[in-house]
Short mmCIF file of C-alpha atoms (C1' of nucleotides) in Angstrom, two decimals:
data_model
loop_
_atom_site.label_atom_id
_atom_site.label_comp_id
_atom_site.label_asym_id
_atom_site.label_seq_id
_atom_site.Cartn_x
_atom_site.Cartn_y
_atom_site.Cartn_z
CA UNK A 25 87.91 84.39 78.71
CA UNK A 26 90.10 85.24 76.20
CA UNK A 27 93.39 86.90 76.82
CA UNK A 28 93.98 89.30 73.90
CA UNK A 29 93.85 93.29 75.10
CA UNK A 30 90.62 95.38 74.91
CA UNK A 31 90.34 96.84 71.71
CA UNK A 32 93.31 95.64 70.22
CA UNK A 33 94.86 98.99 69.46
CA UNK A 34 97.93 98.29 67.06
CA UNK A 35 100.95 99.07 69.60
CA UNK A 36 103.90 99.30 67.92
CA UNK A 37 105.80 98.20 71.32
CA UNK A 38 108.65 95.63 70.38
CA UNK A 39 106.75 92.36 70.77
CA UNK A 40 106.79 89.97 74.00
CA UNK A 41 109.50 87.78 74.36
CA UNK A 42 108.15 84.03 73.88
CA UNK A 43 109.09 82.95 77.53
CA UNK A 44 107.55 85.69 78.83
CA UNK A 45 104.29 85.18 77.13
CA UNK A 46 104.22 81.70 78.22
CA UNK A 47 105.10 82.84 81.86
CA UNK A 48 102.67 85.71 81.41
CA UNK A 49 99.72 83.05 80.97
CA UNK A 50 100.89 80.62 83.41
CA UNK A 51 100.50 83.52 85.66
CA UNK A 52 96.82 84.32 85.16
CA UNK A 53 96.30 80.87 84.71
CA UNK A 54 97.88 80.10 88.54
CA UNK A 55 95.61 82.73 89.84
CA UNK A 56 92.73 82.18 88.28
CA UNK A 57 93.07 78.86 89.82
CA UNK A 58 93.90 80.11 93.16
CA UNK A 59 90.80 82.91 92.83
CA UNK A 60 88.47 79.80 91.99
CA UNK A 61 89.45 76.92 94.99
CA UNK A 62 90.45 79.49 97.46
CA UNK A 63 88.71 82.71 97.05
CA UNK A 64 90.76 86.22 96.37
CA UNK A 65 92.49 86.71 99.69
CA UNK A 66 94.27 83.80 99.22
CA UNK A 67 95.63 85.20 95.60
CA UNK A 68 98.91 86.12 97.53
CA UNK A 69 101.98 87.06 94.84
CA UNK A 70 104.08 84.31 96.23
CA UNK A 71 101.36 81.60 95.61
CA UNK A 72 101.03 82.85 91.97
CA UNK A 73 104.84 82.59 91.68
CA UNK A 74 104.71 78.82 93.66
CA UNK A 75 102.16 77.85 91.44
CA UNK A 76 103.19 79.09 87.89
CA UNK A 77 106.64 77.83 88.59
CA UNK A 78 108.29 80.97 88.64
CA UNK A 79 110.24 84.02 90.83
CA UNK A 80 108.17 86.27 92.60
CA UNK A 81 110.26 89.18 90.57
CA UNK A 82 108.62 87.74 87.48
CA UNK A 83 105.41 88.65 88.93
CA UNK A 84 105.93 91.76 89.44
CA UNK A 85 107.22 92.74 86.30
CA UNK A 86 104.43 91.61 84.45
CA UNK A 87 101.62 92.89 86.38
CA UNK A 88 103.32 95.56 88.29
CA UNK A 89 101.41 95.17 91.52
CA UNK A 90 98.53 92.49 92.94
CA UNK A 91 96.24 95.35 91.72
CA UNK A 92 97.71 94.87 87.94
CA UNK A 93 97.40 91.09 87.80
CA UNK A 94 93.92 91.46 89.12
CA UNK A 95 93.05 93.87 86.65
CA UNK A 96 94.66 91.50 84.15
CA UNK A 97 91.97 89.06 85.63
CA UNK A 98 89.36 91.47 84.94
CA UNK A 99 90.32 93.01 81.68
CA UNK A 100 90.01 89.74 80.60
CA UNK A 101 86.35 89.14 81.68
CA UNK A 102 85.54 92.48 80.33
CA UNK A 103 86.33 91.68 76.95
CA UNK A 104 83.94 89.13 77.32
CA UNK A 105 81.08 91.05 77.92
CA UNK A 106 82.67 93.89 75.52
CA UNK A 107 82.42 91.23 72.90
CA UNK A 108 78.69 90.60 73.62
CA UNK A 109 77.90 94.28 73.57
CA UNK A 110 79.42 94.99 70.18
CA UNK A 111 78.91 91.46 68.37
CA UNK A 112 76.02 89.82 70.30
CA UNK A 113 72.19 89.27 70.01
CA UNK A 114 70.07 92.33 70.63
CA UNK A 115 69.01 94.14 72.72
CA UNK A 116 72.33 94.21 74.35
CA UNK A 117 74.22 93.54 71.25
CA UNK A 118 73.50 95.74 67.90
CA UNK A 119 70.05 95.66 66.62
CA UNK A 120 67.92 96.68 68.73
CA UNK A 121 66.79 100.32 68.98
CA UNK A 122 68.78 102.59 71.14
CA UNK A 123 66.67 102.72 74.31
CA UNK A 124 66.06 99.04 74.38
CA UNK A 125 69.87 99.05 74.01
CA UNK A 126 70.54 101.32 76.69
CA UNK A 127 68.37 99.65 78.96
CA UNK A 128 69.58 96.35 78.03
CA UNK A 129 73.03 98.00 78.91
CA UNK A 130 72.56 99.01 82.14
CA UNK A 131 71.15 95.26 83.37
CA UNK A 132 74.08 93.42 81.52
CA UNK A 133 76.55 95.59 83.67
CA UNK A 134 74.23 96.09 87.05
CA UNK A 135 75.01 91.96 86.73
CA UNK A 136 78.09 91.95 85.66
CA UNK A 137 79.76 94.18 88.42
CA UNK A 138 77.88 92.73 90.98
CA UNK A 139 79.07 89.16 90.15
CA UNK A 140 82.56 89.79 89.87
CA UNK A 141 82.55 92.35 92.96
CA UNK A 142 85.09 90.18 94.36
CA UNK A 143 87.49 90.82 91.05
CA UNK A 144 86.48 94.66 91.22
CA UNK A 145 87.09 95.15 95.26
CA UNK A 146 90.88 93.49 94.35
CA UNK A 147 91.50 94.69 91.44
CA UNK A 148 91.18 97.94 93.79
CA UNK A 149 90.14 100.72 91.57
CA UNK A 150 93.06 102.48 92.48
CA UNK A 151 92.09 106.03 91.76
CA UNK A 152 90.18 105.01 88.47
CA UNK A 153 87.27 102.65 88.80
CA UNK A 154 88.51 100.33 86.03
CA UNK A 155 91.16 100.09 83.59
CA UNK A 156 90.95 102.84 81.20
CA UNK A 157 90.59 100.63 78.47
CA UNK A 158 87.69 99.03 79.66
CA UNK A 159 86.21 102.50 81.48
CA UNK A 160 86.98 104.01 77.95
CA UNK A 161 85.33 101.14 76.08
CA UNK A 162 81.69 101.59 78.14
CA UNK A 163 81.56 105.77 78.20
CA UNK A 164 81.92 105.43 74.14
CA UNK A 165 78.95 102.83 73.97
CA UNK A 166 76.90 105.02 75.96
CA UNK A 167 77.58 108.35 74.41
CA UNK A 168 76.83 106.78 71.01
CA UNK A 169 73.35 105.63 72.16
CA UNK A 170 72.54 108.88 73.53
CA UNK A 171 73.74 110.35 70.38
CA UNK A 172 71.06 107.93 68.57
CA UNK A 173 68.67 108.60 71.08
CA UNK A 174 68.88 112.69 70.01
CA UNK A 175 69.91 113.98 73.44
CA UNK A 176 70.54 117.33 73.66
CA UNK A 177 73.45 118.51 75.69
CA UNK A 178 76.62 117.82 76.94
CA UNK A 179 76.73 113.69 76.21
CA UNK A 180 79.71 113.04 77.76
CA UNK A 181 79.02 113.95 81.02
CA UNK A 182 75.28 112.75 80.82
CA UNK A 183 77.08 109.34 80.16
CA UNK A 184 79.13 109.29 82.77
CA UNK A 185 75.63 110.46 85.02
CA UNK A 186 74.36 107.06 83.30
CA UNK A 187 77.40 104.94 84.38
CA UNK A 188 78.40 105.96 87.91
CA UNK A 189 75.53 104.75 89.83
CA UNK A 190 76.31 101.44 87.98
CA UNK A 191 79.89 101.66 89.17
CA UNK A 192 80.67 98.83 92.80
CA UNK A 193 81.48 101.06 95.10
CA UNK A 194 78.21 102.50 94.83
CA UNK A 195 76.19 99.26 94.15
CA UNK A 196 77.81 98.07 96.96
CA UNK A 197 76.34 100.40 99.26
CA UNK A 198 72.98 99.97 98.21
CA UNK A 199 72.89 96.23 97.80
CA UNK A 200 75.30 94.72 100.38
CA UNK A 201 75.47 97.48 102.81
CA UNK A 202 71.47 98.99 102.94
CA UNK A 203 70.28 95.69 101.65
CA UNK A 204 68.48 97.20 99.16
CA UNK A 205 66.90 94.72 96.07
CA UNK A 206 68.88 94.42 92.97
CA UNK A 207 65.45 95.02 90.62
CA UNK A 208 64.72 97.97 92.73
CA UNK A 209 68.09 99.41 92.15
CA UNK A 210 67.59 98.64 88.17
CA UNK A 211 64.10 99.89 88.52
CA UNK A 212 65.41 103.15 89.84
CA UNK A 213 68.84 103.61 86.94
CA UNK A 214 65.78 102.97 83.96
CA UNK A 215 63.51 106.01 85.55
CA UNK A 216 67.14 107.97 85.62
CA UNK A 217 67.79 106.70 81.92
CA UNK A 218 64.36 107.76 80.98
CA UNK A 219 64.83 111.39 82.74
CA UNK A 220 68.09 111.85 81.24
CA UNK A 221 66.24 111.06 77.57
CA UNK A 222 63.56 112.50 77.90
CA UNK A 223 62.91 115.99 75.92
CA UNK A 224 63.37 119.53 77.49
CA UNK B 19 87.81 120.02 112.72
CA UNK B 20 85.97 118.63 115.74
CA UNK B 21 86.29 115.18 117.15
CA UNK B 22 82.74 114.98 117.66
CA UNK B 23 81.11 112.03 116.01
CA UNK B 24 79.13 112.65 112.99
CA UNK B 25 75.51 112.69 113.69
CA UNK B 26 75.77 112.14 117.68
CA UNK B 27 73.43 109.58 118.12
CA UNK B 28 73.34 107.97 121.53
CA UNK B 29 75.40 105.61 122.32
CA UNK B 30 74.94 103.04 125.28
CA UNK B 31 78.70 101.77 124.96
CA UNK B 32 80.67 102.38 127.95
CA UNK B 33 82.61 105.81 128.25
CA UNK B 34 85.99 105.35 127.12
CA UNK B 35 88.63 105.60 129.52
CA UNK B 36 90.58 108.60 129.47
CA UNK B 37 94.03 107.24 129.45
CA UNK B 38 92.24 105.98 125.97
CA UNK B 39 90.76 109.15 125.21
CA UNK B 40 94.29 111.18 125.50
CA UNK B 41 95.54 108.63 123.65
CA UNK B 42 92.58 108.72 120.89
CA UNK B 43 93.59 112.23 120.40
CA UNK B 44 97.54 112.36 120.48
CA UNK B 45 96.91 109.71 117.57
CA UNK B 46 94.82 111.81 115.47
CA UNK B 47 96.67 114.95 116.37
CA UNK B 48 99.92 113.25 114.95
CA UNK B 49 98.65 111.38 111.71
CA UNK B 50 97.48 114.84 111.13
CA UNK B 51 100.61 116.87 111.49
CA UNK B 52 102.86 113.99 109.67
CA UNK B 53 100.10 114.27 106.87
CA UNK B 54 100.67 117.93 106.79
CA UNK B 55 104.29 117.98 106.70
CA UNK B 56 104.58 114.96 104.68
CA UNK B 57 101.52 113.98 102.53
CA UNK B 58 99.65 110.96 103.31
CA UNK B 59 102.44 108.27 102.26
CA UNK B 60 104.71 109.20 105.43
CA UNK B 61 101.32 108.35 107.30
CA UNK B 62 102.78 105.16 108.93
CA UNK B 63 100.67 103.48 111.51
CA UNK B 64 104.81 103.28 113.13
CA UNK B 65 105.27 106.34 112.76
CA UNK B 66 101.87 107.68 113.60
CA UNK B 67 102.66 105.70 117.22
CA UNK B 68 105.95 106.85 117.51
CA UNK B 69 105.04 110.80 117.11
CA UNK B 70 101.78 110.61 119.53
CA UNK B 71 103.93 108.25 121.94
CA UNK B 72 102.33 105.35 122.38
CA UNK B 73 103.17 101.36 121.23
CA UNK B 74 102.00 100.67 117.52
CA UNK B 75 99.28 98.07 118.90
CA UNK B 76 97.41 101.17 120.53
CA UNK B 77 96.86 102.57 117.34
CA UNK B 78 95.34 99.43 115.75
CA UNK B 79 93.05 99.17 119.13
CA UNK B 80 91.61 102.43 118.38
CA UNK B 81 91.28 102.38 114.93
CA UNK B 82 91.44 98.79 113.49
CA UNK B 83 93.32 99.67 110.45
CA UNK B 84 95.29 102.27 108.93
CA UNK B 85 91.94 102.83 106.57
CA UNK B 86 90.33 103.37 109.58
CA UNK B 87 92.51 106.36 111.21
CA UNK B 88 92.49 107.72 107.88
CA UNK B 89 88.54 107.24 108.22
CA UNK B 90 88.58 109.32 111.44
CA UNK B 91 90.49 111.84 110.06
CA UNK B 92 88.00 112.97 107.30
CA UNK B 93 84.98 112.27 109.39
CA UNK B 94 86.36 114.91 111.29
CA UNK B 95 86.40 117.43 108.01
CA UNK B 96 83.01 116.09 107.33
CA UNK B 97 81.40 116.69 110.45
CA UNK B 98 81.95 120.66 109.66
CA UNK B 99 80.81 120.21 106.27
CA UNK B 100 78.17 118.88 107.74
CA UNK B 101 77.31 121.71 110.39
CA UNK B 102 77.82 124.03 107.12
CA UNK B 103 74.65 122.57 105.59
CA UNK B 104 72.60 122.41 108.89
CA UNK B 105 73.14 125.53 110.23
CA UNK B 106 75.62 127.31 107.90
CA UNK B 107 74.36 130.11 105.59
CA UNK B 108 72.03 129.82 102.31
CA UNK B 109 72.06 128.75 99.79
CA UNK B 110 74.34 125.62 100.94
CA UNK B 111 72.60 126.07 104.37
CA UNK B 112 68.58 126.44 105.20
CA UNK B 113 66.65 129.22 103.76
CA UNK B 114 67.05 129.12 100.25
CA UNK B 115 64.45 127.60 98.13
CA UNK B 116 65.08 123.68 97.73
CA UNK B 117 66.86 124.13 93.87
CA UNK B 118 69.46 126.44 94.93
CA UNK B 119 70.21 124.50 97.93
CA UNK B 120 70.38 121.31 96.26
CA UNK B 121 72.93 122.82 93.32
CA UNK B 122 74.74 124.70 96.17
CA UNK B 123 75.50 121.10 97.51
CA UNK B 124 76.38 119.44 94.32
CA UNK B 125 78.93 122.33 93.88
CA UNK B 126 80.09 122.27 97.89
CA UNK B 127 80.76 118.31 97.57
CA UNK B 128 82.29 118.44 94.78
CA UNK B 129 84.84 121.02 95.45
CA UNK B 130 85.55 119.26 98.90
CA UNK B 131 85.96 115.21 97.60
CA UNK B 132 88.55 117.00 95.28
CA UNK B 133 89.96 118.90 97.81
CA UNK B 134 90.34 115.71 99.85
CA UNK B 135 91.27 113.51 97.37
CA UNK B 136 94.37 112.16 98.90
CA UNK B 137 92.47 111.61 102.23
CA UNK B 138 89.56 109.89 100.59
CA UNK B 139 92.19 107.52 98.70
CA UNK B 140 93.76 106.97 101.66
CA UNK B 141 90.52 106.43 103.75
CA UNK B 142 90.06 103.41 101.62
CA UNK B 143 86.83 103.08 100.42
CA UNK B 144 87.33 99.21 101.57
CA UNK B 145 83.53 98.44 99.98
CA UNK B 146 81.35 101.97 100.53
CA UNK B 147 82.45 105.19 99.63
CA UNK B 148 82.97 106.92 102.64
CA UNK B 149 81.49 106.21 106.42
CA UNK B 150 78.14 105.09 106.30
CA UNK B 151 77.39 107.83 108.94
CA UNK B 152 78.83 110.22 106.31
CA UNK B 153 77.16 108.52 103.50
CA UNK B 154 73.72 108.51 105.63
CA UNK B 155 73.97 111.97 105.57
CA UNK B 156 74.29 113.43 102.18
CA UNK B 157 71.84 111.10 101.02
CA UNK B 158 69.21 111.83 104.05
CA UNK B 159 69.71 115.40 103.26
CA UNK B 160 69.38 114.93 99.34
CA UNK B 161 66.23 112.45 99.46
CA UNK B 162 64.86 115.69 101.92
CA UNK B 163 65.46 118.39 98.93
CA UNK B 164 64.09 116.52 96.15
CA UNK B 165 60.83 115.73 98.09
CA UNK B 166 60.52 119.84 98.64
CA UNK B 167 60.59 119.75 94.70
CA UNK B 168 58.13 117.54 95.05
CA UNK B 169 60.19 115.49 92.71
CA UNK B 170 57.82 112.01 91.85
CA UNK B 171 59.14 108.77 92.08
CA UNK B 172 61.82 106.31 93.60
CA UNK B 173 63.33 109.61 95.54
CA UNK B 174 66.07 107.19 97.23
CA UNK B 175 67.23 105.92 93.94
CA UNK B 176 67.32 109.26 92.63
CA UNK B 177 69.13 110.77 95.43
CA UNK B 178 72.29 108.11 94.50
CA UNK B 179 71.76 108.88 90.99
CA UNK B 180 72.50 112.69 91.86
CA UNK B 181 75.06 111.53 94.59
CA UNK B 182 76.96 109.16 92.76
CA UNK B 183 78.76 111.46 89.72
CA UNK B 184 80.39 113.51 92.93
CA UNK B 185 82.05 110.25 94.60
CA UNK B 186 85.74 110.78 94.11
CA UNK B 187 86.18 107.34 92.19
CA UNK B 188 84.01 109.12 89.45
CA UNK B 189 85.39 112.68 89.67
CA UNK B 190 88.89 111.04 89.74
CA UNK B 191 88.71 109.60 86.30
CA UNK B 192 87.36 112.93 84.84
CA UNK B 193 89.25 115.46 86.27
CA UNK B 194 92.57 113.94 86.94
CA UNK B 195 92.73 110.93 84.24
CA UNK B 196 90.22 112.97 81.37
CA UNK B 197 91.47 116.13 82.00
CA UNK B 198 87.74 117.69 81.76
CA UNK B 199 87.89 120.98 83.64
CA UNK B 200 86.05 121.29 86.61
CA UNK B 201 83.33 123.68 85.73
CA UNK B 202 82.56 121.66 82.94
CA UNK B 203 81.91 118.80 85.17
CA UNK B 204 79.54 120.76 87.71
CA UNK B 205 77.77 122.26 84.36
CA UNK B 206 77.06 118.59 83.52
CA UNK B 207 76.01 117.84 87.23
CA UNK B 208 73.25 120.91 87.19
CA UNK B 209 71.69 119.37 83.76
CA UNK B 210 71.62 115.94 85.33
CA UNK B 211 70.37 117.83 88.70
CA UNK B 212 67.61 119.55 86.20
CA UNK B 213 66.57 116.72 84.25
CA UNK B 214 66.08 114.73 87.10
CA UNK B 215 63.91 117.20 89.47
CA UNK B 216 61.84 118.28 85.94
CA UNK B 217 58.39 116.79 86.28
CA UNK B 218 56.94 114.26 83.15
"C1'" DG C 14 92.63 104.36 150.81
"C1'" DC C 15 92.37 99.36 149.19
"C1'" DT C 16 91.04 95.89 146.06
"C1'" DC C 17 89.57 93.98 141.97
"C1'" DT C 18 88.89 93.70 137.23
"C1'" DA C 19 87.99 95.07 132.74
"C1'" DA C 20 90.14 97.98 129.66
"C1'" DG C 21 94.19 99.57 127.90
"C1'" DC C 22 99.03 99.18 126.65
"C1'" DG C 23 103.49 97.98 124.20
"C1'" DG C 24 106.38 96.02 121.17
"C1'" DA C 25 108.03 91.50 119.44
"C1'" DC C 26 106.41 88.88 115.75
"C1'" DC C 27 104.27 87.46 111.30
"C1'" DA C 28 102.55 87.88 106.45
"C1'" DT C 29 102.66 89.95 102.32
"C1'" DG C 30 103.40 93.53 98.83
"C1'" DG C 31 107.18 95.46 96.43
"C1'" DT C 32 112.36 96.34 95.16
"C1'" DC C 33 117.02 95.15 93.57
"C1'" DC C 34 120.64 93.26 91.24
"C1'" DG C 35 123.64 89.55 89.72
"C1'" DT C 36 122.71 85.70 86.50
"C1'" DT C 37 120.52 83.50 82.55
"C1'" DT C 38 118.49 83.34 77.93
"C1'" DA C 39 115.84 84.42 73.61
"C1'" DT C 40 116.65 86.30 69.46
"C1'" DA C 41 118.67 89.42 65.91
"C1'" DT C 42 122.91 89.86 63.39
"C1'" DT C 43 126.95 88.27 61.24
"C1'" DA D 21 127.12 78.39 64.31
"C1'" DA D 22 129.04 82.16 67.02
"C1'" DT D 23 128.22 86.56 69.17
"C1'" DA D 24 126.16 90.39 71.23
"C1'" DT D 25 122.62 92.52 73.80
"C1'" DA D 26 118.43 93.67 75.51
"C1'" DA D 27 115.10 91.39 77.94
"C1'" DA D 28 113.75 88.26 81.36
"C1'" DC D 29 114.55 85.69 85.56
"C1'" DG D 30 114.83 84.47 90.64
"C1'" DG D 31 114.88 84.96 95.16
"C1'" DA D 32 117.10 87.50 98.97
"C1'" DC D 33 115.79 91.62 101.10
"C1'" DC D 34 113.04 95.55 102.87
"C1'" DA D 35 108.93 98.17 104.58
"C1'" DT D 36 104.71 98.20 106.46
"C1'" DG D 37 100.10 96.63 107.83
"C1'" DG D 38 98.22 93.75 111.25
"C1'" DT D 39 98.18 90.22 115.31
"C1'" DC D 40 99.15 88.49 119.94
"C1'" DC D 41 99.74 88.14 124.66
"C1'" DG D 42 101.77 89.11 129.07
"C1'" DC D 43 102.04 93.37 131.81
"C1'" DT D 44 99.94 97.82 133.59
"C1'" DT D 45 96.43 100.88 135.16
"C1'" DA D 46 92.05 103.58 135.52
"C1'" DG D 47 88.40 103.88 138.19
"C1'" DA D 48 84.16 101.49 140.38
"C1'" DG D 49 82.77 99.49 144.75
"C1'" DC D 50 83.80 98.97 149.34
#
DNA sequence: GCTCTAAGCGGACCATGGTCCGTTTATATT
DNA sequence: AATATAAACGGACCATGGTCCGCTTAGAGC
C-alpha cells in the first residue's frame, strides 16, 4: 500500500506543503484504521478528522468529498495490483504470452474488485467507475494485449467489451444479487475473451 | 409513462389503501415536474413533500429513500421501453429475424441510458445497475435472442457480456469523460454483438 | 351506521456531508 | 533574522437524507 500517485506523471503543480503532507497521510492512515475495526459506514468525515487530529475543513480540502478520500483509499490499492501487472511474475506480470496474460488479467481483477467491493461501493463511482488514472491504467494494458494478440478492429472499444463485465456494479449483480458462482462468472469472461480473439 | 409495475407479476400483498395510493401518485407526479423544471438536484425529498402536499415522512414510507423515488421514476420510463420491445414494431419489437432485433436493442438501450443519464445517476445504482425487475428483463429478453441464433455456450454469461458495455457507468466514461462519439461506440457494440453470436 | 384496528400520516429531530471565513503558519525572499 | 504571502487550518454553520412516534383515518366486520 504505497501512497505515491498512479503512474507518477511529472506534474509540475507547486509541491505540497510539508504539514499538509503529513496531515494528508494521517488522514488515510485514520481511515484506513476506521475502514479496518469498524467497517466503511462508520468512515464518517468527522471521525477521520477526530482521529487524525485535525479540522473537519482539512478533510475536505484534501479529498474533496468522502467519495475522494475513498478513492484515495483505493487508488492506493490499485497501484498495488498495477505494480504486479507491469513488474510481477507471469502470467499476470510480463512474460507470459498475451492470452495467458489476458486471461491471467481478467482473474487478478474478477478478485480484486470483488474483495474490495466494499472500497468500490464507497468510493461511489460517481459517474466514472474508477479514477481515471486507474480506469486509464487497465484499458491501456488491455488494448496492448489485444494488439499482441493481432486483433483486428476497433481495440479500444473491444477493450472496454473485455473490461465492463469485470466492472462491480455488474459483478455484483451476478454474484451477490443472482448468487451466481465466481468460477462460473470467470468461466463465462474467458469464452468472451476467446470470442473477441478469435479470427473472422 | 405508466405507473404500472414492470413485469406485473402477482402479488399477494394487501391492496394499498387509497389515501396511500393518491398519495403514491401526487409524489411521483411532483418529483417529476420539479425534475422538469429544475433538473434532478432541486429533487428534494422536502421539497418533493411539500409540492405533492403531504409530511416528508410519507415520502420515505413509500419509497424508502430518495434512490428509491428516483427508482420509481425510471421504472416508469422503462416499463414503455419495455412494451416497445414486446409489442412495439420490428426490428426493436417481434418479427424481425433474431440479429436485427438483437442490434436494434443494443442501439435502443443505448440511446435511452444516455438519454436518462441524470435519472440513472440519480436512481443510485446502490449495488445493481438498475431494478432487478428492469435488469431481469433485458437480460431474459437477450439470453431469448441469442438462443434463436442458436448461439452455443454459457448464453447467460454472454447475455451480460453483451449487456454490460450499455450500463451507463460504462457509457459514462466513454462518451462523456473519453469523448468517443456515439456511433463509434454502437459500431464497437455490433462487432462485439458479431463476434460473440459467430459460431467456432 | 358503529367500532375496531392496521395502515397511513406529519413534522420534529438527528446524523452526516459539505461550505465558509477569520486565523495561523510554512516557506521563499531579502 | 525579519517580512511577506500564499497556503493551510479549524470548527461553526448549513442543507438534506433518514428516523421516530404519537395522532388520524380508511375500510372491514358487524
Amino acid at each position: 500500500m504505497t501512497d505515491r500517485p498512479l503512474l507518477p506523471l511529472l506534474d509540475d503543480r507547486p509541491r505540497e506543503r510539508s504539514d499538509a503532507a503529513r496531515n494528508r497521510a494521517a488522514l488515510l492512515r485514520a481511515a484506513q484504521e476506521i475502514a479496518e475495526s469498524c467497517g466503511y459506514d462508520a468512515v464518517t468525515m468527522d471521525a477521520v478528522a477526530a482521529k487524525a487530529g485535525v479540522g473537519k475543513g482539512t478533510v475536505f480540502r484534501r479529498f474533496q468529498s468522502r467519495e475522494g478520500l475513498m478513492g484515495a483509499l483505493l487508488d492506493a490499492s490499485e497501484s498495488e495490483w498495477q505494480a504486479s501487472v507491469m513488474t510481477g511474475p507471469p502470467p499476470l506480470g510480463p512474460g507470459a504470452p498475451p492470452m495467458d496474460r489476458l486471461l491471467a488479467f481478467g482473474r487478478s481483477r474478477l478478485d480484486i474488485v470483488l474483495q474490495h467491493a466494499d472500497l468500490i461501493r464507497n468510493a461511489g463511482f460517481g459517474g466514472a467507475v474508477r479514477s481515471y488514472a486507474a480506469y486509464s491504467f487497465t484499458a491501456t494494458h488491455v488494448r496492448y494485449l489485444l494488439g499482441e494478440l493481432g486483433v483486428q478492429g476497433d481495440i479500444a472499444m473491444l477493450a472496454v467489451a473485455l473490461m465492463a463485465p469485470l466492472e462491480l456494479p455488474i459483478l455484483d449483480q451476478q454474484v451477490h444479487i443472482e448468487r451466481i458462482d465466481v468460477d462460473r462468472v470467470y468461466a463465462g469472461w474467458v469464452d468472451l475473451a476467446r470470442r473477441i480473439t478469435r479470427p473472422a
